[in-house]
Amino acid sequence: MSLELVCPAGTPSALRAAVEAGAHSVYCGFRDETNARNFPGLNFSPDELVEGVRFAHAHGAKVLVAINTFAKAGAMDAWKAALANAEKAGADAVILADLAVLDHAATHHPNLRLHLSVQAAAATPEAIAFYADTFGVKRVVMPRVLSVEEIAKLNAAINVETEAFVFGGLCPMTEGRCSLSSYATGKSPNLTGVCSPPEHVAYTEDRNGTATRLNGFTIDRFGAGEQAGYPTLCKGRFVAGGKTSYLFEDPVSLNAASLIAALAKAGITALKIEGRQRGKGYVTEVVRTFRAAVEAIDAGGTEVEVGRLLAGLVEGGRQTSGAYKKTWR
Amino acid sequence: MAEHFRGELPKILRLLAAPAGFLPLGPALTLAVRRFARRKPAVFDRLGDYGKCSFLIEPSDLDVCFLMVPDGTRAEVKCLRRRASQHADVTVRGPLLVLLGLLDGTFDGDALFFNRAIAVSGRTDALVALRNAIEDAELTPADFVGATGGLGRLVDRSVIGGLGLARRFTGSPIPGEPS
């Protein structure tokens, strides 16, 4: 196997669906603020993780546990418990971002394999060397602001594995440093694990279509039949300079399937699919399609038409290769 | 709300599906949900306090709607005429076959929303919690009729196969393909 396919699971049934669809690894989180997909009804209890790891291992797949929010000063108990529960469940690695959580894991759970979350936004050889030398981090998830060429240069200068997102929701900001959601709701993915927390989101239908409101602020309005996106500020439509537009980013999903071979050549170890908040239908279709794409490239075959196969699952009905190509340069 | 969605039942079937015929479904569905709650309480733990919220499910191609409070063994489902004005914490509207596809995990809720195959309003947090709980429940048609073993498998195969055919016939969205 040349490339490891790392797939999302928001629930135990999604984990089973991902494994059965061909995931080499599945990543998931606990049902609290210790992970960046802290949505109502989502995620795993400690007992469910034990069962999930047992199922994955029985099918030859690994389980990586995301504990990737930033711990609150003086209130680290939830993050410490998450690390202990991940180790107890037999997780193959934990995905961390916060320095204190990394330090606690390296000191108290030396047998846990540590991956550095995209939330840590480590994009230089110096930053990555610091995490590797100080905490023993074995893999770094690449920030989604780097081009393939930049990843190749980075991989040549470091000696840990790297993982790159290839499909799903796309943050236009540097991960771990975006506070847009906090301005409108007081909560952010970095500290509470939620961007645009659903208790602040409301959709209102009227004759002109659907208005999306975030804590009372109207952030988008789309007409009947117009494709919709997630209710995040970064993908909202605003008036600036007398013009209404998607100021930061269009509603669009990442699809880097056409770059799988280039990413492998750039030294990437693993390909990551975003979407722990998505359903089994999404997990099954995306994992199956990307597994076929990876195997086709391994076998020197022709590229699988991922974009066409998954067109119905993407945000805003549009797909982009994001920063990997940086066509705007 | 949007008036027409892709994948609605043909008009002739809508006319045959008289509301009066559906109304007794309420008590039957109430019993089915309560029975499921006794069998799989973890699904309702996942819902937490959102189990006390009311959810109005409105098939856009029928003249009936379903008002559900999924409060575990105290759950209640009412089948109502759609014209009756009904308050609920959350309203979900879409073609019957698409809504059923959300129940069994055939469809991804976010994708249906992006493609405007369903419309939602009300408390988004309660809806997200219900969606995630249903996702993990791995509901099958047999769960609704209380069938188990060989009979349950037969019910599942027949109903799922029938729904698949009906979706193709009505032009419902296909998972992965754009609407």
Coordinates of C-alpha atoms in Angstrom, one line a residue:
Chain A
M1 CA 0.0 0.0 0.0
S2 CA 1.5 3.3 -1.0
L3 CA -1.0 5.7 0.5
E4 CA -3.0 5.3 3.6
L5 CA -6.6 6.5 3.4
V6 CA -7.8 8.2 6.6
C7 CA -11.6 8.5 6.8
P8 CA -14.0 10.3 9.1
A9 CA -16.5 8.7 11.5
G10 CA -18.9 10.8 13.7
T11 CA -20.7 7.8 15.1
P12 CA -20.0 4.0 15.6
S13 CA -22.1 3.2 12.6
A14 CA -20.2 5.6 10.4
L15 CA -17.0 3.9 11.6
R16 CA -18.2 0.6 10.5
A17 CA -19.4 2.0 7.2
A18 CA -16.0 3.6 6.6
V19 CA -14.1 0.4 7.4
E20 CA -16.5 -1.7 5.2
A21 CA -16.1 0.8 2.4
G22 CA -12.3 0.4 2.4
A23 CA -10.8 2.9 4.9
H24 CA -7.2 2.0 6.0
S25 CA -7.7 4.3 9.0
V26 CA -10.7 6.0 10.7
Y27 CA -10.5 9.1 12.8
C28 CA -13.1 10.0 15.4
G29 CA -13.5 11.9 18.6
F30 CA -15.2 11.8 22.0
R31 CA -18.6 13.3 22.8
D32 CA -17.2 16.6 24.4
E33 CA -15.3 19.7 23.7
T34 CA -12.0 17.9 23.3
N35 CA -12.4 17.5 19.5
A36 CA -13.2 20.0 16.7
R37 CA -16.5 18.4 15.7
N38 CA -18.4 18.8 19.0
F39 CA -21.9 18.7 17.5
P40 CA -25.1 17.5 19.3
G41 CA -25.6 13.8 19.0
L42 CA -22.2 13.2 17.4
N43 CA -19.1 11.4 18.5
F44 CA -18.2 8.5 20.7
S45 CA -18.5 7.5 24.4
P46 CA -15.4 5.8 25.8
D47 CA -17.2 2.4 25.6
E48 CA -18.2 3.0 22.0
L49 CA -14.6 3.8 21.2
V50 CA -13.5 0.5 22.7
E51 CA -16.0 -1.3 20.5
G52 CA -15.1 0.8 17.5
V53 CA -11.4 0.0 17.8
R54 CA -12.2 -3.7 18.2
F55 CA -14.2 -3.7 15.0
A56 CA -11.6 -1.7 13.1
H57 CA -8.7 -3.9 14.2
A58 CA -10.7 -7.1 13.4
H59 CA -11.0 -5.7 9.8
G60 CA -7.4 -4.7 9.5
A61 CA -8.0 -0.9 9.9
K62 CA -6.6 1.6 12.4
V63 CA -8.4 4.1 14.6
L64 CA -7.0 7.6 15.2
V65 CA -8.6 9.7 17.9
A66 CA -8.9 13.4 17.4
I67 CA -8.3 15.3 20.7
N68 CA -7.5 18.4 18.8
T69 CA -9.0 21.4 20.5
F70 CA -7.0 23.8 22.7
A71 CA -7.3 23.0 26.4
K72 CA -8.5 25.7 28.7
A73 CA -6.0 27.1 31.2
G74 CA -6.5 25.4 34.6
A75 CA -9.2 23.1 33.3
M76 CA -7.5 20.3 31.4
D77 CA -9.3 17.4 33.0
A78 CA -11.4 16.6 29.9
W79 CA -8.3 16.5 27.6
K80 CA -6.4 14.3 30.1
A81 CA -9.4 11.9 30.4
A82 CA -9.7 11.8 26.6
L83 CA -6.0 10.8 26.3
A84 CA -6.4 8.1 28.9
N85 CA -9.6 6.8 27.3
A86 CA -8.0 6.7 23.9
E87 CA -5.0 4.7 25.2
K88 CA -7.3 2.3 27.1
A89 CA -9.4 1.7 24.0
G90 CA -6.3 0.7 22.1
A91 CA -6.3 3.6 19.7
D92 CA -3.5 3.5 17.1
A93 CA -2.8 7.2 17.5
V94 CA -4.1 10.4 18.9
I95 CA -4.4 13.6 16.8
L96 CA -3.4 16.6 19.0
A97 CA -2.8 20.4 18.5
D98 CA -2.4 22.0 22.0
L99 CA 1.1 22.2 23.5
A100 CA -0.2 21.3 27.0
V101 CA -2.1 18.3 25.7
L102 CA 1.0 17.2 23.6
D103 CA 3.2 17.5 26.7
H104 CA 0.7 15.6 28.9
A105 CA 0.5 12.8 26.3
A106 CA 4.3 12.6 25.8
T107 CA 4.9 12.5 29.6
H108 CA 2.0 10.3 30.8
H109 CA 1.2 8.1 27.7
P110 CA 4.6 7.4 26.1
N111 CA 3.2 4.4 24.2
L112 CA 0.6 6.5 22.4
R113 CA 1.6 7.4 18.8
L114 CA 1.2 11.2 18.4
H115 CA -0.1 12.9 15.2
L116 CA -0.1 16.7 15.0
S117 CA -3.6 18.0 14.0
V118 CA -4.1 20.5 11.2
Q119 CA -5.4 22.7 14.0
A120 CA -1.7 23.2 15.0
A121 CA -1.0 24.8 11.6
A122 CA 2.6 23.6 11.5
A123 CA 3.8 24.6 8.1
T124 CA 7.5 25.1 8.4
P125 CA 10.4 22.6 8.9
E126 CA 11.3 24.5 12.2
A127 CA 7.8 24.2 13.7
I128 CA 7.5 20.5 12.7
A129 CA 11.0 19.7 14.1
F130 CA 10.0 21.3 17.3
Y131 CA 6.9 19.1 17.7
A132 CA 8.9 16.0 16.6
D133 CA 11.9 16.6 18.9
T134 CA 10.0 17.8 21.9
F135 CA 7.0 15.5 22.0
G136 CA 7.9 12.7 19.6
V137 CA 5.2 13.5 17.1
K138 CA 5.3 10.9 14.2
R139 CA 2.9 12.5 11.7
V140 CA 1.8 16.0 10.8
V141 CA -1.5 16.9 9.1
M142 CA -0.7 19.5 6.5
P143 CA -2.4 22.9 6.8
R144 CA -4.7 23.4 3.8
V145 CA -2.9 26.6 2.7
L146 CA 0.1 24.8 1.1
S147 CA 0.6 24.0 -2.5
V148 CA 1.9 20.6 -3.7
E149 CA 5.3 22.1 -4.4
E150 CA 5.5 23.6 -0.9
I151 CA 4.6 20.2 0.6
A152 CA 7.3 18.5 -1.5
K153 CA 9.9 21.0 -0.2
L154 CA 8.6 20.6 3.4
N155 CA 8.8 16.9 3.2
A156 CA 12.4 17.0 2.0
A157 CA 13.3 19.0 5.1
I158 CA 11.6 16.9 7.8
N159 CA 11.7 13.4 9.0
V160 CA 8.2 12.7 10.1
E161 CA 5.2 11.4 8.1
T162 CA 2.7 13.9 6.6
E163 CA -1.0 13.6 5.9
A164 CA -3.0 15.8 3.5
F165 CA -6.7 16.5 3.1
V166 CA -8.0 15.4 -0.2
F167 CA -11.8 15.8 0.1
G168 CA -14.6 17.6 2.0
G169 CA -15.2 20.8 3.8
L170 CA -12.6 23.5 3.2
C171 CA -11.6 26.2 5.7
P172 CA -10.3 29.3 3.8
M173 CA -8.4 30.4 7.0
T174 CA -5.3 28.9 8.5
E175 CA -6.7 26.2 10.8
G176 CA -6.5 26.7 14.5
R177 CA -6.2 30.5 14.1
C178 CA -9.6 31.3 12.8
S179 CA -11.9 33.1 15.3
L180 CA -14.6 34.3 13.0
S181 CA -17.3 32.0 14.6
S182 CA -16.3 33.5 18.0
Y183 CA -17.2 37.0 17.0
A184 CA -20.8 36.0 16.2
T185 CA -21.5 33.2 18.7
G186 CA -18.8 33.3 21.4
K187 CA -17.7 29.8 20.3
S188 CA -15.1 28.5 18.0
P189 CA -13.7 25.2 16.7
N190 CA -10.4 25.9 18.5
L191 CA -11.8 26.2 22.0
T192 CA -15.2 24.6 22.1
G193 CA -15.0 22.3 19.0
V194 CA -17.7 24.0 17.0
C195 CA -17.7 26.5 14.1
S196 CA -21.2 28.1 13.8
P197 CA -22.7 26.1 16.7
P198 CA -26.1 24.8 15.6
E199 CA -27.9 26.3 18.5
H200 CA -27.1 29.7 16.9
V201 CA -28.1 28.7 13.4
A202 CA -31.6 29.3 12.0
Y203 CA -33.1 29.0 8.5
T204 CA -36.1 31.0 7.6
E205 CA -38.1 30.4 4.5
D206 CA -40.0 33.2 2.7
R207 CA -41.1 34.1 -0.8
N208 CA -37.6 35.2 -1.7
G209 CA -36.0 31.9 -0.6
T210 CA -34.1 30.8 2.5
A211 CA -32.2 33.1 4.8
T212 CA -29.4 31.7 7.0
R213 CA -29.0 33.4 10.3
L214 CA -26.1 33.0 12.8
N215 CA -27.0 34.3 16.2
G216 CA -29.4 36.7 14.6
F217 CA -27.0 38.0 11.9
T218 CA -28.2 37.2 8.4
I219 CA -25.1 35.7 6.7
D220 CA -26.6 34.4 3.5
R221 CA -29.8 34.2 1.5
F222 CA -30.4 31.8 -1.3
G223 CA -33.2 31.4 -3.8
A224 CA -35.3 28.4 -4.5
G225 CA -33.2 25.8 -6.3
E226 CA -29.9 27.6 -5.6
Q227 CA -27.2 25.3 -4.1
A228 CA -26.6 26.0 -0.4
G229 CA -23.5 25.8 1.8
Y230 CA -22.6 25.5 5.5
P231 CA -23.8 28.4 7.7
T232 CA -20.3 29.7 8.5
L233 CA -19.2 33.3 8.3
C234 CA -16.4 32.5 6.0
K235 CA -18.9 31.2 3.4
G236 CA -21.5 34.0 4.0
R237 CA -22.5 36.6 1.4
F238 CA -22.0 40.2 2.4
V239 CA -22.3 43.7 0.9
A240 CA -19.0 45.5 0.6
G241 CA -18.2 48.4 -1.7
G242 CA -21.8 48.4 -2.9
K243 CA -21.5 44.8 -4.1
T244 CA -22.9 41.6 -2.7
S245 CA -20.6 38.6 -2.8
Y246 CA -19.0 35.8 -1.0
L247 CA -16.3 38.0 0.5
F248 CA -14.0 35.3 2.0
E249 CA -14.8 32.0 0.1
D250 CA -17.6 30.5 -2.0
P251 CA -19.5 27.5 -0.6
V252 CA -17.3 24.8 -2.1
S253 CA -15.7 21.5 -1.2
L254 CA -12.1 20.4 -1.5
N255 CA -11.5 17.7 -4.1
A256 CA -7.8 16.9 -4.7
A257 CA -8.4 13.5 -6.3
S258 CA -6.6 14.7 -9.5
L259 CA -3.6 15.4 -7.3
I260 CA -3.2 12.0 -5.5
A261 CA -0.3 11.0 -7.6
A262 CA 1.4 14.4 -7.2
L263 CA 0.8 14.3 -3.5
A264 CA 2.4 10.8 -3.3
K265 CA 5.4 12.1 -5.3
A266 CA 5.6 15.0 -2.9
G267 CA 6.2 12.5 0.0
I268 CA 2.7 12.4 1.6
T269 CA 2.1 9.2 3.6
A270 CA -1.7 9.5 4.1
L271 CA -4.7 11.1 2.4
K272 CA -7.4 12.4 4.7
I273 CA -11.2 12.8 4.0
E274 CA -13.0 15.5 5.9
G275 CA -16.6 15.0 7.2
R276 CA -17.1 13.6 10.7
Q277 CA -20.3 15.6 10.8
R278 CA -21.6 13.8 7.7
G279 CA -23.8 10.7 7.4
K280 CA -23.1 7.1 6.5
G281 CA -24.3 7.8 3.0
Y282 CA -21.5 10.3 2.5
V283 CA -18.9 8.2 4.3
T284 CA -19.7 5.1 2.2
E285 CA -19.7 6.9 -1.2
V286 CA -16.6 9.0 -0.6
V287 CA -14.4 6.3 1.0
R288 CA -15.4 3.7 -1.7
T289 CA -14.6 6.2 -4.5
F290 CA -11.3 7.4 -3.0
R291 CA -10.2 3.8 -2.2
A292 CA -10.8 3.0 -5.9
A293 CA -8.9 6.1 -6.9
V294 CA -5.9 5.3 -4.7
E295 CA -5.8 1.7 -6.0
A296 CA -6.1 2.8 -9.6
I297 CA -3.0 5.1 -9.2
D298 CA -1.1 2.3 -7.3
A299 CA -1.7 0.0 -10.2
G300 CA -0.7 2.6 -12.7
G301 CA -4.2 2.7 -14.1
T302 CA -6.3 5.6 -15.3
E303 CA -7.6 8.2 -12.9
V304 CA -11.1 7.6 -11.3
E305 CA -13.6 10.4 -12.1
V306 CA -14.0 11.3 -8.5
G307 CA -15.4 14.8 -9.2
R308 CA -18.3 13.4 -11.2
L309 CA -19.0 10.5 -8.9
L310 CA -19.2 12.6 -5.8
A311 CA -20.8 15.8 -7.3
G312 CA -24.0 15.4 -5.3
L313 CA -22.2 15.4 -2.0
V314 CA -20.3 18.6 -2.1
E315 CA -21.0 22.0 -0.5
G316 CA -22.6 24.6 -2.8
G317 CA -22.5 22.0 -5.7
R318 CA -18.8 23.0 -6.4
Q319 CA -15.4 21.5 -6.0
T320 CA -11.9 23.0 -5.9
S321 CA -8.3 21.8 -5.6
G322 CA -7.9 24.7 -3.1
A323 CA -4.4 25.9 -2.3
Y324 CA -2.7 22.7 -3.7
K325 CA -2.6 24.3 -7.1
K326 CA -2.7 28.0 -6.1
T327 CA -3.9 29.0 -9.5
W328 CA -4.3 32.6 -8.4
R329 CA -0.6 33.1 -8.2
Chain B
M1 CA -41.1 27.0 2.0
A2 CA -40.3 25.6 -1.4
E3 CA -43.3 24.1 -3.1
H4 CA -41.8 21.3 -5.2
F5 CA -39.0 19.0 -4.6
R6 CA -37.3 16.4 -6.8
G7 CA -38.5 12.9 -6.2
E8 CA -42.0 13.5 -5.2
L9 CA -44.6 10.8 -5.6
P10 CA -46.7 11.0 -8.8
K11 CA -50.0 12.9 -8.5
I12 CA -52.1 9.7 -8.9
L13 CA -50.4 8.1 -5.9
R14 CA -50.9 11.3 -3.9
L15 CA -54.6 11.3 -4.7
L16 CA -54.9 7.6 -3.6
A17 CA -53.0 8.3 -0.4
A18 CA -56.0 9.8 1.4
P19 CA -55.1 11.4 4.7
A20 CA -57.8 9.4 6.6
G21 CA -55.9 6.2 5.7
F22 CA -52.7 7.4 7.4
L23 CA -54.2 8.7 10.6
P24 CA -54.1 5.4 12.5
L25 CA -50.4 5.2 11.8
G26 CA -49.7 7.6 14.7
P27 CA -50.4 5.0 17.5
A28 CA -48.6 2.3 15.6
L29 CA -45.5 4.4 15.1
T30 CA -45.6 5.5 18.7
L31 CA -45.5 1.9 19.8
A32 CA -42.7 1.1 17.3
V33 CA -40.5 4.0 18.6
R34 CA -41.1 3.0 22.2
R35 CA -40.3 -0.6 21.4
F36 CA -37.1 0.5 19.6
A37 CA -36.2 2.7 22.7
R38 CA -36.4 -0.3 25.0
R39 CA -34.2 -2.3 22.6
K40 CA -31.6 0.3 21.8
P41 CA -31.6 2.9 24.6
A42 CA -28.1 4.2 23.6
V43 CA -29.7 5.8 20.5
F44 CA -31.8 8.0 22.8
D45 CA -28.9 8.7 25.2
R46 CA -27.2 10.2 22.1
L47 CA -30.3 12.5 21.7
G48 CA -30.1 13.7 25.3
D49 CA -32.5 16.5 26.3
Y50 CA -33.3 17.0 22.6
G51 CA -35.5 13.9 22.9
K52 CA -38.1 16.2 24.5
C53 CA -38.2 18.5 21.4
S54 CA -41.0 18.2 18.9
F55 CA -40.2 17.4 15.3
L56 CA -42.7 18.0 12.5
I57 CA -42.0 15.8 9.5
E58 CA -43.8 17.0 6.4
P59 CA -43.8 14.8 3.3
S60 CA -44.2 17.4 0.6
D61 CA -46.1 14.9 -1.6
L62 CA -48.7 13.9 1.0
D63 CA -51.5 15.7 2.7
V64 CA -50.4 14.3 6.1
C65 CA -47.5 15.1 8.4
F66 CA -46.0 13.5 11.4
L67 CA -45.4 15.2 14.7
M68 CA -42.9 13.3 16.8
V69 CA -41.4 13.7 20.3
P70 CA -38.7 11.1 20.4
D71 CA -38.5 10.9 24.2
G72 CA -37.3 7.2 24.5
T73 CA -39.9 5.0 26.1
R74 CA -42.2 8.0 26.4
A75 CA -42.0 8.8 22.7
E76 CA -45.1 9.9 20.9
V77 CA -45.9 10.1 17.1
K78 CA -49.0 11.8 15.8
C79 CA -50.2 11.6 12.2
L80 CA -52.0 14.8 11.3
R81 CA -53.6 16.4 8.3
R82 CA -51.1 18.8 6.8
R83 CA -53.5 21.7 6.6
A84 CA -53.8 21.8 10.4
S85 CA -51.6 24.5 11.7
Q86 CA -49.0 22.8 13.9
H87 CA -46.3 24.3 16.0
A88 CA -43.0 22.3 16.4
D89 CA -39.5 23.0 17.6
V90 CA -38.2 21.7 14.2
T91 CA -39.8 21.2 10.8
V92 CA -38.3 19.1 8.0
R93 CA -40.0 19.0 4.6
G94 CA -39.3 16.9 1.5
P95 CA -40.6 14.1 -0.6
L96 CA -41.6 11.0 1.3
L97 CA -39.1 8.7 -0.4
V98 CA -36.2 11.1 0.4
L99 CA -37.3 11.5 4.1
L100 CA -37.4 7.7 4.4
G101 CA -33.9 7.6 2.9
L102 CA -32.7 9.8 5.7
L103 CA -34.1 7.3 8.2
D104 CA -32.2 4.3 6.9
G105 CA -29.0 6.2 6.0
T106 CA -29.3 6.0 2.3
F107 CA -29.0 9.7 2.0
D108 CA -26.6 12.2 3.6
G109 CA -28.6 15.0 5.3
D110 CA -26.0 17.7 4.5
A111 CA -26.0 16.7 0.8
L112 CA -29.8 16.9 0.7
F113 CA -29.7 20.3 2.3
F114 CA -26.9 21.6 -0.1
N115 CA -29.0 20.3 -3.0
R116 CA -32.2 21.8 -1.6
A117 CA -33.8 18.3 -1.7
I118 CA -35.2 19.0 1.7
A119 CA -36.1 22.2 3.6
V120 CA -35.6 22.7 7.4
S121 CA -36.6 25.3 9.9
G122 CA -36.7 25.8 13.7
R123 CA -34.1 24.6 16.2
T124 CA -31.0 23.5 14.1
D125 CA -29.3 22.1 17.2
A126 CA -32.2 19.7 17.8
L127 CA -32.3 18.7 14.2
V128 CA -28.6 18.0 14.1
A129 CA -28.9 15.9 17.3
L130 CA -31.8 13.9 15.8
R131 CA -30.0 13.4 12.5
N132 CA -26.9 12.1 14.3
A133 CA -28.9 9.8 16.6
I134 CA -30.8 8.4 13.6
E135 CA -27.5 7.9 11.7
D136 CA -26.2 5.8 14.5
A137 CA -29.4 3.9 15.1
E138 CA -29.1 1.9 11.8
L139 CA -32.9 1.8 11.6
T140 CA -34.4 -0.9 9.3
P141 CA -37.9 -1.3 8.1
A142 CA -38.2 -4.4 10.4
D143 CA -37.7 -2.1 13.4
F144 CA -40.9 -0.3 12.6
V145 CA -43.0 -3.4 12.4
G146 CA -41.2 -5.2 15.2
A147 CA -40.1 -8.1 13.0
T148 CA -37.0 -10.0 13.9
G149 CA -34.9 -13.0 12.6
G150 CA -35.8 -14.4 9.2
L151 CA -39.0 -12.4 9.0
G152 CA -37.1 -9.2 9.8
R153 CA -34.6 -9.9 7.1
L154 CA -37.4 -10.6 4.6
V155 CA -39.2 -7.3 5.5
D156 CA -35.9 -5.4 5.2
R157 CA -35.0 -6.9 1.8
S158 CA -38.5 -6.3 0.4
V159 CA -39.0 -2.8 1.7
I160 CA -35.5 -1.6 0.9
G161 CA -35.7 -3.1 -2.6
G162 CA -39.1 -1.6 -3.1
L163 CA -38.0 1.9 -1.9
G164 CA -35.0 1.7 -4.3
L165 CA -37.3 0.9 -7.2
A166 CA -39.7 3.7 -6.2
R167 CA -36.9 6.2 -6.0
R168 CA -35.7 5.4 -9.5
F169 CA -39.3 5.6 -10.7
T170 CA -39.9 9.0 -9.1
G171 CA -36.4 10.5 -10.0
S172 CA -35.3 10.9 -6.4
P173 CA -31.8 12.2 -5.9
I174 CA -29.2 9.4 -6.1
P175 CA -26.5 9.3 -3.4
G176 CA -23.3 10.9 -4.9
E177 CA -25.0 12.4 -7.9
P178 CA -26.1 16.0 -8.2
S179 CA -29.8 16.8 -7.9

